């Protein structure tokens, strides 16, 4: 049985990754999960300088999901290079660094600092709904997305993955813009902008008022969008949004994703990623699938 | 110390006040548990995904049991309240760092608990064998004085109630003032307004106060960065003065945190 996949020339032992922001830089979950078993660890978004993030409360539970408005608190790329990349290098897994910024120059600075690092791919976060400047602004207008993708692609030494927002009218149009600008791959979906109100305190449940909805509640939307994008572009897709088990992951693969990422469910069950890896293998054996690539995009 | 998720078993449970439940859990996690740490408890309702962080009220290492005393505040805790002996319960622990017991050595200590912040004070009171003296100040809404009797085994207990139905009418600070209680170090857990008052009191009295904080959290293990508190010092993770309550805390020296 072969679970290996390839994205933009980078091979992964299996398609299972961690969704940015839900797994730290691997350190916090290494107590629970053997990182060697994962296809890749995708780090929490990192900017050119440390970011404080938003006021608390930053997280709230919702029906079958959760809202977060962390606001991309991060230690900046220098700490990532000094502390987190060496930590991840101890493991036999691919390293994908998620890059965030407020301006185009911020993104470029991070990408340039990572040029000589042992990082396999860069995921560019142009879709965070929780930061006021930058972030999602680049991910909601096809022209802006095209421009920033082009700029980053010029500077990046590693293949880039543009991470798309679902908070758009037509995600396929965004996907085509990123592809046209040279993005090597796409990841989707980031969280859906949501809101929760505390009816006893008569206030917003999150200090940021709005937050990003994730978890099993959003999975059908994510599967639909992965399918839609996979029919619109030729570059590979990493699918995510509410994956809780192998069955969910296989849905994404069949919808057209080459890789899959586990996000909010890491918080619920710290062993989710390894369970998904194992469950995919069991499914392949049971269904007599020799190569995982045989089922990618098989539903048309 | 190793964190793990484990399927544990409810050893026994009873209601001890309106909306307050007292549950003993049979779990090997008890072997590593310390006063001031917490566990995350999972619901069996798949629409309520996130585990509920609940402080440890008592540790029985010999029988490998943990005691939690919690208030029913929503559908997760309401579900826990329905569990009977033998019910399986998924827990993650132990989380957080606990109280710095060494800071109580050879000192006169006051433990301050407010409402559902009282339970961790029982675990702490049991561990304070090296303190010169232990006084315990607890604040309740009314005369339902849960855990007060048990606390009295470990030190003199002073009570404050919001409605004046028992002890001093008012807050734990009112009880401290009206009873002339003093100490060289404070340990406190309770609602944020109480902790702010305790912080102010400790500053005035020029004594250290160790306060246990809570915040909405998702992972409980330091990955999501949901449960942060503003700190004077750079935090260990992001170096932006936002420490993670779940992993850097939940107990902080009051003068190190900005709690408004």
XYZ file of C-alpha atoms in Angstrom:
560
model
C 0.000 0.000 0.000
C 1.379 3.387 -0.998
C 0.196 6.453 0.899
C 2.784 8.761 -0.575
C 1.705 11.948 -2.301
C 3.599 14.715 -4.086
C 2.792 18.422 -4.012
C 4.848 20.821 -6.138
C 7.724 18.357 -6.307
C 7.765 17.747 -2.553
C 6.921 14.208 -1.547
C 5.013 13.413 1.634
C 4.887 9.981 3.290
C 1.138 10.398 3.637
C -1.367 13.176 2.951
C -2.058 14.012 6.599
C -0.884 17.396 7.870
C -1.774 19.774 10.667
C -3.752 22.919 9.964
C -1.894 26.090 10.781
C -2.622 27.535 14.207
C -4.016 24.340 15.675
C -0.770 22.519 16.395
C 1.651 25.214 17.532
C 4.956 24.337 16.001
C 4.518 20.697 16.927
C 6.131 20.997 20.336
C 2.908 21.101 22.327
C 1.547 17.973 20.660
C 4.769 15.954 20.521
C 3.778 14.641 23.966
C 0.745 12.987 22.382
C 1.688 12.343 18.774
C 4.763 10.807 17.147
C 5.450 13.585 14.652
C 7.346 11.086 12.484
C 4.016 9.550 11.506
C 2.661 12.747 9.946
C 2.938 13.832 6.335
C 3.802 17.346 7.421
C 3.616 19.759 10.311
C 2.251 23.138 9.266
C 3.316 25.738 11.807
C 1.290 28.481 13.426
C 1.411 31.635 11.285
C 4.560 33.646 11.715
C 5.156 37.310 10.860
C 8.310 39.382 10.424
C 8.011 40.642 14.021
C 6.199 39.291 17.106
C 2.446 39.899 17.186
C 0.454 40.286 20.394
C -2.833 39.034 19.044
C -6.303 40.058 20.205
C -7.771 40.638 23.674
C -9.527 37.743 25.451
C -11.896 35.969 25.288
C -10.358 34.624 22.113
C -12.212 31.326 21.802
C -15.801 30.175 22.210
C -17.495 26.885 21.583
C -20.359 26.738 19.099
C -22.619 23.889 18.008
C -20.286 21.294 16.507
C -17.490 23.794 16.188
C -15.665 26.701 17.703
C -14.981 30.347 17.048
C -11.508 31.748 17.466
C -10.136 35.241 17.273
C -6.566 34.709 18.416
C -5.365 37.435 16.077
C -2.240 35.541 15.050
C -0.241 35.968 18.236
C 3.214 34.769 17.242
C 6.837 35.207 18.262
C 8.050 36.381 14.851
C 10.137 34.562 12.285
C 13.458 34.932 14.146
C 12.236 32.848 17.090
C 10.728 30.329 14.694
C 14.093 29.932 13.000
C 15.978 29.699 16.265
C 13.610 27.496 18.246
C 10.862 25.831 16.233
C 12.532 24.778 12.993
C 15.423 23.008 14.802
C 12.806 21.262 16.964
C 10.881 20.056 13.912
C 14.070 18.997 12.109
C 14.473 16.211 14.664
C 11.527 14.438 13.077
C 11.076 12.687 9.784
C 8.211 14.839 8.571
C 7.857 17.709 6.131
C 7.927 21.242 7.509
C 5.542 23.819 6.106
C 5.785 27.303 7.594
C 2.658 29.425 7.570
C 3.494 33.059 6.815
C 1.360 36.051 7.796
C 1.757 39.789 7.448
C 0.056 43.164 7.505
C 1.663 44.456 4.341
C 3.179 42.905 1.263
C 6.612 43.895 2.592
C 5.965 41.967 5.831
C 5.260 38.771 3.919
C 8.279 39.242 1.699
C 10.556 39.818 4.696
C 9.466 36.535 6.278
C 9.788 34.627 3.028
C 13.300 35.998 2.498
C 14.367 35.106 6.035
C 13.181 31.568 5.457
C 15.026 31.234 2.144
C 17.977 29.293 3.551
C 16.030 27.400 6.175
C 15.337 23.654 6.015
C 11.673 24.309 5.291
C 9.888 22.282 2.617
C 7.090 24.650 1.672
C 5.599 27.993 2.636
C 1.909 28.452 3.227
C 0.859 32.049 2.767
C -1.985 33.139 5.016
C -3.960 35.733 3.113
C -7.184 34.627 4.703
C -7.128 35.197 8.447
C -10.438 36.834 9.378
C -9.161 38.065 12.749
C -6.607 40.716 11.914
C -7.617 44.216 10.950
C -4.902 44.966 8.445
C -3.430 42.653 5.884
C -4.449 39.071 6.348
C -7.779 38.570 4.720
C -7.703 41.836 2.747
C -5.281 40.159 0.370
C -7.457 37.100 0.137
C -10.805 38.620 -0.746
C -9.963 40.449 -3.934
C -8.634 38.458 -6.896
C -6.441 41.318 -8.096
C -4.830 41.796 -4.647
C -4.367 38.056 -4.330
C -2.752 37.883 -7.751
C -0.350 40.721 -6.927
C 0.795 39.420 -3.569
C 1.150 35.885 -4.871
C 3.296 37.136 -7.749
C 5.470 39.178 -5.392
C 5.979 36.345 -2.917
C 6.603 33.820 -5.680
C 9.414 36.038 -6.963
C 11.189 35.950 -3.603
C 10.350 32.507 -2.246
C 13.014 29.817 -2.408
C 10.489 27.115 -1.440
C 7.271 26.212 -3.261
C 4.337 28.293 -2.021
C 0.821 27.369 -1.013
C -1.703 30.201 -0.999
C -4.256 29.584 1.747
C -7.677 30.649 0.584
C -10.540 32.198 2.504
C -14.053 30.809 2.242
C -15.387 34.294 2.990
C -15.716 35.183 -0.684
C -18.452 35.010 -3.293
C -16.549 32.739 -5.654
C -13.613 30.794 -4.263
C -12.844 29.347 -7.712
C -12.100 32.833 -8.983
C -9.646 33.371 -6.124
C -8.048 30.008 -6.819
C -7.587 30.884 -10.495
C -5.989 34.225 -9.550
C -3.468 32.506 -7.269
C -2.707 29.880 -9.889
C -2.240 32.494 -12.597
C 0.238 34.357 -10.374
C 2.321 31.234 -9.965
C 1.202 29.683 -6.704
C 2.480 26.105 -6.560
C -0.452 24.798 -4.546
C -3.534 25.941 -2.649
C -4.871 25.181 0.789
C -8.485 25.630 1.796
C -10.517 26.467 3.658
C -9.507 28.938 6.320
C -12.198 29.648 8.919
C -15.600 31.146 8.162
C -16.285 34.484 9.801
C -18.835 34.042 12.557
C -20.259 35.618 15.677
C -21.650 34.543 19.032
C -23.580 36.661 21.501
C -23.767 36.186 25.248
C -27.472 36.750 25.882
C -27.081 37.128 29.662
C -24.310 39.700 29.515
C -25.741 41.222 26.309
C -22.358 41.379 24.679
C -20.275 39.669 22.039
C -18.859 36.367 23.260
C -15.480 37.157 21.692
C -13.589 40.347 22.531
C -12.943 40.764 18.796
C -16.741 40.587 18.146
C -16.235 38.223 15.204
C -14.145 35.098 14.955
C -13.305 32.274 12.614
C -15.613 29.270 12.729
C -13.943 25.875 12.501
C -14.641 22.283 13.442
C -16.993 19.586 12.107
C -19.773 22.168 11.625
C -17.986 23.593 8.568
C -16.922 20.353 6.893
C -19.599 20.154 4.175
C -18.770 23.697 3.079
C -15.074 22.857 2.963
C -15.641 19.683 0.946
C -17.796 21.594 -1.528
C -15.170 24.317 -1.924
C -12.344 21.825 -2.393
C -14.364 20.136 -5.129
C -15.178 23.481 -6.746
C -11.552 24.642 -6.714
C -10.229 21.291 -7.923
C -12.347 21.625 -11.042
C -11.157 25.206 -11.589
C -7.360 24.849 -11.307
C -4.626 22.353 -12.093
C -2.361 22.977 -9.088
C -2.668 20.612 -6.098
C -4.919 21.340 -3.151
C -4.531 20.723 0.564
C -8.037 20.367 1.962
C -9.128 21.201 5.479
C -12.173 22.180 7.484
C -13.591 20.051 10.287
C -11.688 16.835 9.633
C -12.272 14.615 12.663
C -11.431 11.156 11.354
C -10.205 9.179 8.347
C -13.642 9.114 6.713
C -13.701 12.905 6.696
C -10.174 13.040 5.278
C -11.087 10.584 2.509
C -14.043 12.777 1.530
C -11.619 15.648 0.966
C -9.289 13.434 -1.089
C -12.177 12.251 -3.252
C -13.358 15.840 -3.670
C -9.969 16.630 -5.187
C -7.512 17.366 -2.377
C -4.023 15.853 -2.631
C -3.263 16.559 1.019
C -5.495 17.020 4.047
C -5.033 18.894 7.289
C -6.505 18.354 10.738
C -7.371 21.605 12.514
C -9.747 22.304 15.390
C -10.096 18.604 16.170
C -6.528 18.587 17.489
C -7.929 20.607 20.405
C -10.667 18.062 20.974
C -8.619 14.916 20.580
C -4.851 15.416 20.547
C -4.440 12.051 18.804
C -6.660 12.942 15.809
C -3.821 13.257 13.276
C -2.367 9.802 13.950
C -5.833 8.284 14.027
C -6.521 9.763 10.596
C -3.243 8.329 9.222
C -4.088 4.889 10.589
C -7.715 5.074 9.468
C -6.724 5.937 5.898
C -4.433 2.897 5.800
C -7.206 0.664 7.122
C -9.619 2.023 4.540
C -7.113 1.439 1.728
C -6.544 -2.100 2.854
C -10.230 -2.823 3.216
C -11.069 -1.245 -0.134
C -8.006 -2.758 -1.830
C -6.570 0.578 -2.897
C -2.905 0.236 -3.853
C -2.108 3.908 -4.234
C -3.724 6.743 -2.355
C -3.418 8.816 -5.503
C -6.024 6.512 -7.084
C -8.776 8.110 -5.029
C -7.702 11.754 -5.296
C -10.463 13.582 -7.153
C -12.181 10.314 -7.987
C -15.654 11.753 -7.508
C -16.573 13.753 -10.574
C 5.373 15.706 33.484
C 3.466 13.754 30.945
C 0.049 14.902 29.794
C -2.369 12.277 28.634
C -5.926 11.760 27.599
C -7.492 8.895 29.461
C -10.827 7.142 29.758
C -11.507 7.315 33.478
C -14.433 6.171 35.601
C -16.677 8.121 37.937
C -16.074 6.693 41.414
C -18.879 8.660 43.047
C -20.704 11.942 42.701
C -23.019 14.038 44.835
C -24.549 17.464 44.777
C -23.200 19.578 47.653
C -24.964 22.908 47.056
C -27.311 24.428 44.502
C -25.664 23.800 41.135
C -22.418 22.570 42.771
C -21.323 18.979 42.219
C -18.625 16.934 43.900
C -17.174 14.121 41.778
C -14.434 11.601 42.522
C -12.825 10.102 39.413
C -10.844 6.874 39.314
C -7.810 7.696 37.152
C -4.082 7.069 36.989
C -3.728 10.790 36.268
C -4.159 11.204 40.052
C -0.625 9.868 40.535
C 0.905 13.005 39.038
C -1.682 15.591 40.113
C -0.750 18.591 42.246
C -2.729 21.329 43.966
C -3.522 24.158 41.555
C -3.403 21.992 38.453
C -6.499 21.209 36.423
C -7.903 18.564 34.157
C -9.936 18.954 30.986
C -13.148 16.980 30.992
C -14.831 15.934 27.743
C -18.564 15.785 27.190
C -20.171 12.907 25.324
C -22.223 15.354 23.303
C -20.444 15.676 19.969
C -21.976 19.114 19.427
C -20.030 20.328 22.485
C -16.516 19.713 21.282
C -14.169 21.445 23.630
C -13.127 19.903 26.922
C -14.095 21.768 30.109
C -11.112 22.837 32.229
C -11.876 22.029 35.883
C -9.591 22.560 38.859
C -8.447 19.700 41.056
C -10.094 19.805 44.481
C -8.400 16.813 46.075
C -5.885 14.141 45.125
C -5.936 10.604 46.505
C -2.745 9.059 45.145
C -3.119 5.884 47.148
C -6.411 4.959 45.496
C -5.608 6.790 42.243
C -8.558 9.131 42.489
C -9.083 12.784 41.704
C -11.816 14.953 43.104
C -13.364 17.807 41.185
C -15.978 20.190 42.527
C -17.627 22.245 39.816
C -20.590 24.485 39.138
C -23.120 23.660 36.432
C -22.916 26.615 34.055
C -23.894 25.160 30.680
C -24.711 22.010 28.772
C -21.282 20.418 29.301
C -21.264 20.679 33.073
C -24.984 19.777 33.151
C -24.067 16.535 31.409
C -21.275 15.829 33.928
C -23.756 16.389 36.770
C -25.882 13.511 35.465
C -23.069 10.952 35.739
C -23.373 8.206 38.285
C -20.845 5.781 39.745
C -19.246 3.668 37.023
C -19.845 6.151 34.212
C -16.889 6.472 31.811
C -15.459 9.936 31.517
C -12.700 11.130 29.177
C -10.204 13.450 30.787
C -6.957 15.135 29.767
C -4.379 15.924 32.379
C -2.703 16.966 34.340
C -2.626 20.504 32.992
C -1.011 23.641 34.338
C 1.694 24.041 36.937
C -0.014 24.207 40.282
C 0.710 26.407 43.292
C 4.324 27.066 44.316
C 4.231 25.270 47.680
C 7.800 26.319 48.476
C 6.605 29.934 48.782
C 4.558 28.957 51.855
C 7.440 27.325 53.736
C 7.934 28.867 57.170
C 5.365 31.573 56.469
C 1.978 32.651 57.716
C -0.356 31.940 54.847
C -3.850 33.026 53.862
C -5.769 30.986 51.311
C -8.552 32.911 49.626
C -11.277 31.223 47.623
C -14.315 32.753 46.017
C -17.251 30.669 44.806
C -16.130 27.958 42.448
C -12.558 29.120 43.144
C -12.822 27.455 46.570
C -12.262 23.811 45.487
C -8.567 24.174 44.501
C -7.958 25.725 47.927
C -8.825 22.408 49.567
C -6.130 20.599 47.566
C -3.706 23.374 48.448
C -4.606 23.457 52.150
C -3.803 19.747 52.411
C -0.341 20.307 50.948
C 0.706 23.249 53.126
C 2.454 21.263 55.832
C 5.487 23.560 55.937
C 3.577 26.787 56.558
C 3.782 28.399 60.008
C 0.052 29.025 60.036
C -2.792 28.661 57.553
C -5.867 30.861 57.546
C -8.580 30.285 54.993
C -10.924 32.998 53.800
C -13.804 31.884 51.631
C -16.535 33.845 49.906
C -19.969 32.464 49.033
C -23.183 33.778 47.529
C -25.258 32.577 50.485
C -25.288 30.180 53.421
C -24.596 27.148 51.229
C -21.055 26.864 52.547
C -19.729 23.998 50.440
C -16.294 22.630 51.493
C -16.040 25.030 54.471
C -16.270 22.228 57.005
C -13.552 20.226 55.257
C -11.301 23.268 54.972
C -11.503 23.821 58.715
C -9.355 20.683 59.237
C -6.408 22.553 57.748
C -6.697 26.034 59.239
C -8.980 28.630 60.698
C -11.802 29.421 58.263
C -13.292 32.900 57.829
C -16.456 33.234 55.803
C -17.930 36.020 53.731
C -21.335 35.825 52.053
C -22.806 38.177 49.487
C -26.200 38.140 51.183
C -24.864 38.247 54.746
C -26.515 34.945 55.643
C -23.280 33.613 57.147
C -20.016 35.175 58.320
C -19.140 38.674 57.193
C -21.583 40.294 54.764
C -19.634 41.236 51.659
C -16.484 39.983 49.996
C -13.468 37.963 51.112
C -11.630 41.278 51.541
C -14.363 42.428 53.940
C -13.912 39.190 55.896
C -10.146 39.747 56.050
C -10.649 43.294 57.338
C -13.383 42.541 59.867
C -11.453 39.603 61.337
C -8.083 41.360 61.333
C -6.490 38.480 59.430
C -2.931 39.040 58.245
C -0.240 36.946 56.611
C 3.094 36.900 54.818
C 1.856 35.273 51.615
C -1.509 34.825 49.876
C -2.868 32.157 47.575
C -6.149 32.887 45.842
C -8.606 31.548 43.293
C -11.957 33.002 42.384
C -13.766 35.371 40.050
C -11.746 38.101 38.350
C -13.128 41.021 40.433
C -12.072 39.143 43.578
C -8.604 38.470 42.188
C -8.224 42.149 41.290
C -9.122 43.083 44.857
C -6.701 40.480 46.234
C -3.971 41.838 43.988
C -4.636 45.371 45.278
C -4.676 44.175 48.882
C -1.369 42.322 48.471
C 0.244 45.394 46.906
C -0.845 47.533 49.828
C 0.239 44.964 52.387
C 3.489 44.470 50.443
C 3.172 40.700 50.433
C 3.250 38.288 47.525
C -0.048 36.894 46.247
C -0.247 33.835 44.020
C -3.486 33.881 42.069
C -4.990 31.173 39.909
C -6.579 32.484 36.708
C -9.098 31.098 34.283
C -9.967 31.981 30.714
C -11.837 30.451 27.814
C -9.516 27.852 26.362
C -9.609 25.365 23.509
C -6.650 22.982 23.651
C -5.450 23.229 27.271
C -1.927 22.294 26.196
C -0.481 25.585 24.974
C -1.074 25.267 21.247
C -4.117 27.407 20.450
C -3.045 30.583 22.288
C -6.659 31.162 23.309
C -6.261 31.566 27.075
C -3.680 34.289 27.478
C -3.163 36.895 30.183
C -1.165 40.103 29.887
C 2.094 39.772 31.755
C 4.806 42.194 32.845
C 7.538 39.885 31.626
C 7.889 38.556 28.091
C 6.002 35.268 27.839
C 7.896 32.086 27.039
C 6.051 31.303 23.800
C 5.583 34.470 21.753
C 7.656 36.979 23.748
C 4.792 39.493 23.564
C 3.723 39.691 27.254
C 0.777 37.355 26.658
C 1.321 34.211 28.697
C -0.736 31.082 28.186
C -2.824 30.398 31.288
C -3.027 26.674 30.509
C 0.698 26.028 30.295
C 2.519 28.999 31.845
C -0.115 29.305 34.614
C -2.777 29.018 35.771
C -1.081 30.330 38.943
C 0.774 33.619 38.677
C 2.374 36.026 41.079
C -0.275 38.775 41.079
C 2.256 41.539 40.487
C 3.347 39.794 37.265
C -0.059 39.867 35.558
C -2.269 42.672 34.336
C -5.812 41.752 35.194
C -7.394 45.169 34.725
